[in-house]
mmCIF file with all atom_site columns, C-alpha atoms in Angstrom:
data_model
loop_
_atom_site.group_PDB
_atom_site.id
_atom_site.type_symbol
_atom_site.label_atom_id
_atom_site.label_alt_id
_atom_site.label_comp_id
_atom_site.label_asym_id
_atom_site.label_entity_id
_atom_site.label_seq_id
_atom_site.pdbx_PDB_ins_code
_atom_site.Cartn_x
_atom_site.Cartn_y
_atom_site.Cartn_z
_atom_site.occupancy
_atom_site.B_iso_or_equiv
_atom_site.pdbx_formal_charge
_atom_site.auth_seq_id
_atom_site.auth_comp_id
_atom_site.auth_asym_id
_atom_site.auth_atom_id
_atom_site.pdbx_PDB_model_num
ATOM 1   C CA . MET X 1 1   ? 144.518 13.626 225.384 1.00 52.00 ? 74  MET X CA 1
ATOM 2   C CA . GLN X 1 2   ? 142.995 10.246 226.072 1.00 56.00 ? 75  GLN X CA 1
ATOM 3   C CA . ASN X 1 3   ? 141.695 7.522  223.775 1.00 59.00 ? 76  ASN X CA 1
ATOM 4   C CA . TYR X 1 4   ? 138.053 6.476  223.982 1.00 54.00 ? 77  TYR X CA 1
ATOM 5   C CA . ILE X 1 5   ? 136.585 3.400  222.306 1.00 56.00 ? 78  ILE X CA 1
ATOM 6   C CA . TYR X 1 6   ? 132.937 3.547  221.251 1.00 57.00 ? 79  TYR X CA 1
ATOM 7   C CA . ASP X 1 7   ? 131.190 1.259  218.812 1.00 56.00 ? 80  ASP X CA 1
ATOM 8   C CA . LYS X 1 8   ? 134.543 -0.353 217.890 1.00 50.00 ? 81  LYS X CA 1
ATOM 9   C CA . GLU X 1 9   ? 136.087 2.970  216.856 1.00 67.00 ? 82  GLU X CA 1
ATOM 10  C CA . ILE X 1 10  ? 138.874 4.796  218.675 1.00 82.00 ? 83  ILE X CA 1
ATOM 11  C CA . TYR X 1 11  ? 138.390 8.486  219.444 1.00 87.00 ? 84  TYR X CA 1
ATOM 12  C CA . ASP X 1 12  ? 140.556 11.169 221.044 1.00 91.00 ? 85  ASP X CA 1
ATOM 13  C CA . ILE X 1 13  ? 139.149 13.149 223.939 1.00 93.00 ? 86  ILE X CA 1
ATOM 14  C CA . PHE X 1 14  ? 139.978 16.840 224.238 1.00 95.00 ? 87  PHE X CA 1
ATOM 15  C CA . GLU X 1 15  ? 139.411 18.439 227.626 1.00 95.00 ? 88  GLU X CA 1
ATOM 16  C CA . GLY X 1 16  ? 138.447 22.038 228.308 1.00 95.00 ? 89  GLY X CA 1
ATOM 17  C CA . MET X 1 17  ? 137.397 25.009 226.261 1.00 96.00 ? 90  MET X CA 1
ATOM 18  C CA . THR X 1 18  ? 140.905 25.971 225.089 1.00 96.00 ? 91  THR X CA 1
ATOM 19  C CA . ALA X 1 19  ? 141.605 22.542 223.585 1.00 95.00 ? 92  ALA X CA 1
ATOM 20  C CA . ILE X 1 20  ? 138.151 22.264 222.038 1.00 97.00 ? 93  ILE X CA 1
ATOM 21  C CA . SER X 1 21  ? 138.361 25.774 220.544 1.00 96.00 ? 94  SER X CA 1
ATOM 22  C CA . SER X 1 22  ? 141.702 24.834 218.971 1.00 95.00 ? 95  SER X CA 1
ATOM 23  C CA . VAL X 1 23  ? 140.156 21.750 217.354 1.00 95.00 ? 96  VAL X CA 1
ATOM 24  C CA . ILE X 1 24  ? 137.251 23.850 216.031 1.00 96.00 ? 97  ILE X CA 1
ATOM 25  C CA . SER X 1 25  ? 139.653 26.480 214.629 1.00 95.00 ? 98  SER X CA 1
ATOM 26  C CA . ALA X 1 26  ? 141.743 23.811 212.896 1.00 93.00 ? 99  ALA X CA 1
ATOM 27  C CA . ILE X 1 27  ? 138.649 22.217 211.348 1.00 94.00 ? 100 ILE X CA 1
ATOM 28  C CA . GLU X 1 28  ? 137.267 25.560 210.162 1.00 94.00 ? 101 GLU X CA 1
ATOM 29  C CA . SER X 1 29  ? 140.583 26.570 208.590 1.00 93.00 ? 102 SER X CA 1
ATOM 30  C CA . SER X 1 30  ? 140.862 23.183 206.833 1.00 89.00 ? 103 SER X CA 1
ATOM 31  C CA . ASN X 1 31  ? 144.141 22.492 208.654 1.00 83.00 ? 104 ASN X CA 1
ATOM 32  C CA . SER X 1 32  ? 142.864 19.285 210.231 1.00 84.00 ? 105 SER X CA 1
ATOM 33  C CA . LYS X 1 33  ? 141.469 15.981 209.064 1.00 86.00 ? 106 LYS X CA 1
ATOM 34  C CA . ARG X 1 34  ? 139.960 15.584 212.528 1.00 91.00 ? 107 ARG X CA 1
ATOM 35  C CA . SER X 1 35  ? 136.213 15.766 213.113 1.00 93.00 ? 108 SER X CA 1
ATOM 36  C CA . ILE X 1 36  ? 134.237 16.253 216.296 1.00 95.00 ? 109 ILE X CA 1
ATOM 37  C CA . HIS X 1 37  ? 131.851 13.426 217.129 1.00 95.00 ? 110 HIS X CA 1
ATOM 38  C CA . SER X 1 38  ? 130.289 15.059 220.189 1.00 96.00 ? 111 SER X CA 1
ATOM 39  C CA . VAL X 1 39  ? 130.833 17.642 222.907 1.00 97.00 ? 112 VAL X CA 1
ATOM 40  C CA . LEU X 1 40  ? 129.704 16.742 226.405 1.00 96.00 ? 113 LEU X CA 1
ATOM 41  C CA . TYR X 1 41  ? 129.190 19.332 229.115 1.00 97.00 ? 114 TYR X CA 1
ATOM 42  C CA . ASN X 1 42  ? 128.355 19.145 232.792 1.00 96.00 ? 115 ASN X CA 1
ATOM 43  C CA . VAL X 1 43  ? 124.703 20.195 233.185 1.00 96.00 ? 116 VAL X CA 1
ATOM 44  C CA . ASP X 1 44  ? 125.502 21.596 236.635 1.00 95.00 ? 117 ASP X CA 1
ATOM 45  C CA . LYS X 1 45  ? 127.698 24.255 234.970 1.00 94.00 ? 118 LYS X CA 1
ATOM 46  C CA . LYS X 1 46  ? 125.064 25.506 232.539 1.00 94.00 ? 119 LYS X CA 1
ATOM 47  C CA . LYS X 1 47  ? 124.872 28.947 234.194 1.00 95.00 ? 120 LYS X CA 1
ATOM 48  C CA . SER X 1 48  ? 128.561 29.454 234.953 1.00 95.00 ? 121 SER X CA 1
ATOM 49  C CA . LYS X 1 49  ? 129.640 28.360 231.443 1.00 95.00 ? 122 LYS X CA 1
ATOM 50  C CA . TYR X 1 50  ? 126.769 30.051 229.600 1.00 96.00 ? 123 TYR X CA 1
ATOM 51  C CA . ASN X 1 51  ? 128.863 31.901 226.972 1.00 96.00 ? 124 ASN X CA 1
ATOM 52  C CA . GLU X 1 52  ? 131.105 28.926 226.226 1.00 96.00 ? 125 GLU X CA 1
ATOM 53  C CA . LEU X 1 53  ? 128.126 26.583 225.939 1.00 97.00 ? 126 LEU X CA 1
ATOM 54  C CA . LYS X 1 54  ? 126.243 28.930 223.605 1.00 97.00 ? 127 LYS X CA 1
ATOM 55  C CA . PHE X 1 55  ? 129.337 29.115 221.393 1.00 97.00 ? 128 PHE X CA 1
ATOM 56  C CA . LEU X 1 56  ? 129.640 25.307 221.329 1.00 97.00 ? 129 LEU X CA 1
ATOM 57  C CA . GLU X 1 57  ? 125.916 24.891 220.698 1.00 97.00 ? 130 GLU X CA 1
ATOM 58  C CA . TYR X 1 58  ? 126.179 27.200 217.678 1.00 97.00 ? 131 TYR X CA 1
ATOM 59  C CA . LYS X 1 59  ? 129.282 25.382 216.399 1.00 97.00 ? 132 LYS X CA 1
ATOM 60  C CA . SER X 1 60  ? 127.545 22.008 216.846 1.00 96.00 ? 133 SER X CA 1
ATOM 61  C CA . LYS X 1 61  ? 124.894 23.078 214.377 1.00 96.00 ? 134 LYS X CA 1
ATOM 62  C CA . ASP X 1 62  ? 127.464 24.572 212.013 1.00 95.00 ? 135 ASP X CA 1
ATOM 63  C CA . LEU X 1 63  ? 129.892 21.612 212.090 1.00 95.00 ? 136 LEU X CA 1
ATOM 64  C CA . GLY X 1 64  ? 127.357 18.824 212.698 1.00 96.00 ? 137 GLY X CA 1
ATOM 65  C CA . PHE X 1 65  ? 128.390 17.302 216.015 1.00 96.00 ? 138 PHE X CA 1
ATOM 66  C CA . GLU X 1 66  ? 126.291 16.235 218.995 1.00 96.00 ? 139 GLU X CA 1
ATOM 67  C CA . PHE X 1 67  ? 126.078 18.659 221.917 1.00 97.00 ? 140 PHE X CA 1
ATOM 68  C CA . LEU X 1 68  ? 124.980 16.858 225.064 1.00 96.00 ? 141 LEU X CA 1
ATOM 69  C CA . GLY X 1 69  ? 124.485 17.813 228.696 1.00 96.00 ? 142 GLY X CA 1
ATOM 70  C CA . VAL X 1 70  ? 125.561 15.011 231.053 1.00 96.00 ? 143 VAL X CA 1
ATOM 71  C CA . SER X 1 71  ? 126.343 14.504 234.732 1.00 95.00 ? 144 SER X CA 1
ATOM 72  C CA . HIS X 1 72  ? 129.734 15.494 236.117 1.00 93.00 ? 145 HIS X CA 1
ATOM 73  C CA . SER X 1 73  ? 130.487 11.826 236.850 1.00 93.00 ? 146 SER X CA 1
ATOM 74  C CA . ILE X 1 74  ? 130.395 10.985 233.126 1.00 93.00 ? 147 ILE X CA 1
ATOM 75  C CA . ILE X 1 75  ? 132.768 13.866 232.321 1.00 93.00 ? 148 ILE X CA 1
ATOM 76  C CA . ASP X 1 76  ? 135.128 12.818 235.132 1.00 91.00 ? 149 ASP X CA 1
ATOM 77  C CA . GLU X 1 77  ? 135.075 9.201  233.961 1.00 90.00 ? 150 GLU X CA 1
ATOM 78  C CA . LEU X 1 78  ? 135.998 10.092 230.376 1.00 90.00 ? 151 LEU X CA 1
ATOM 79  C CA . ALA X 1 79  ? 138.490 12.863 231.147 1.00 89.00 ? 152 ALA X CA 1
ATOM 80  C CA . ASN X 1 80  ? 142.116 12.134 231.877 1.00 87.00 ? 153 ASN X CA 1
ATOM 81  C CA . GLY X 1 81  ? 142.750 15.225 234.002 1.00 82.00 ? 154 GLY X CA 1
ATOM 82  C CA . LYS X 1 82  ? 140.827 17.567 236.265 1.00 84.00 ? 155 LYS X CA 1
ATOM 83  C CA . THR X 1 83  ? 141.227 20.792 234.272 1.00 84.00 ? 156 THR X CA 1
ATOM 84  C CA . HIS X 1 84  ? 138.397 20.137 231.808 1.00 92.00 ? 157 HIS X CA 1
ATOM 85  C CA . GLY X 1 85  ? 136.069 22.715 233.350 1.00 91.00 ? 158 GLY X CA 1
ATOM 86  C CA . GLY X 1 86  ? 133.140 20.390 232.759 1.00 95.00 ? 159 GLY X CA 1
ATOM 87  C CA . ILE X 1 87  ? 133.495 20.296 228.952 1.00 97.00 ? 160 ILE X CA 1
ATOM 88  C CA . ILE X 1 88  ? 135.034 17.567 226.773 1.00 96.00 ? 161 ILE X CA 1
ATOM 89  C CA . ALA X 1 89  ? 135.007 16.778 223.063 1.00 96.00 ? 162 ALA X CA 1
ATOM 90  C CA . ILE X 1 90  ? 135.089 13.294 221.578 1.00 95.00 ? 163 ILE X CA 1
ATOM 91  C CA . CYS X 1 91  ? 136.949 13.600 218.270 1.00 94.00 ? 164 CYS X CA 1
ATOM 92  C CA . SER X 1 92  ? 138.127 11.368 215.472 1.00 92.00 ? 165 SER X CA 1
ATOM 93  C CA . LYS X 1 93  ? 141.585 9.939  215.770 1.00 88.00 ? 166 LYS X CA 1
ATOM 94  C CA . VAL X 1 94  ? 144.236 11.362 213.455 1.00 82.00 ? 167 VAL X CA 1
ATOM 95  C CA . GLU X 1 95  ? 147.309 9.402  212.459 1.00 74.00 ? 168 GLU X CA 1
ATOM 96  C CA . ILE X 1 96  ? 150.513 11.354 212.956 1.00 73.00 ? 169 ILE X CA 1
ATOM 97  C CA . PRO X 1 97  ? 153.078 10.466 210.287 1.00 73.00 ? 170 PRO X CA 1
ATOM 98  C CA . THR X 1 98  ? 156.451 9.110  211.348 1.00 77.00 ? 171 THR X CA 1
ATOM 99  C CA . LEU X 1 99  ? 159.266 11.572 210.825 1.00 79.00 ? 172 LEU X CA 1
ATOM 100 C CA . ILE X 1 100 ? 162.234 10.473 208.765 1.00 77.00 ? 173 ILE X CA 1
ATOM 101 C CA . THR X 1 101 ? 165.635 11.315 210.177 1.00 75.00 ? 174 THR X CA 1
ATOM 102 C CA . PRO X 1 102 ? 168.555 12.339 207.921 1.00 74.00 ? 175 PRO X CA 1
ATOM 103 C CA . GLU X 1 103 ? 170.245 9.009  208.756 1.00 76.00 ? 176 GLU X CA 1
ATOM 104 C CA . GLN X 1 104 ? 167.270 7.079  207.368 1.00 72.00 ? 177 GLN X CA 1
ATOM 105 C CA . LEU X 1 105 ? 167.593 8.887  204.031 1.00 69.00 ? 178 LEU X CA 1
ATOM 106 C CA . LEU X 1 106 ? 171.128 7.546  203.508 1.00 68.00 ? 179 LEU X CA 1
#
């Protein structure tokens, strides 16, 4: 996961359908305070990723995020790795609480 700064806000970027589906599932089950700002997909993969893109298009309407087709160079620039499959999600940042060790309780 990589950070992305846009309009003075910091976002997390999730790469690939598996990661994005997990974020959607967490949001729908109310197990996450995270929200999806937008999902970007490589327009060159519209045919090969048809089912995944239709699912994300439907979820964009249901959950209220942008669903945008962009060039592969934009995806590659924003993604940290190469296993994104041409799909990334720009999501709100979530603070992870610091764990307290037993020694700190004493």
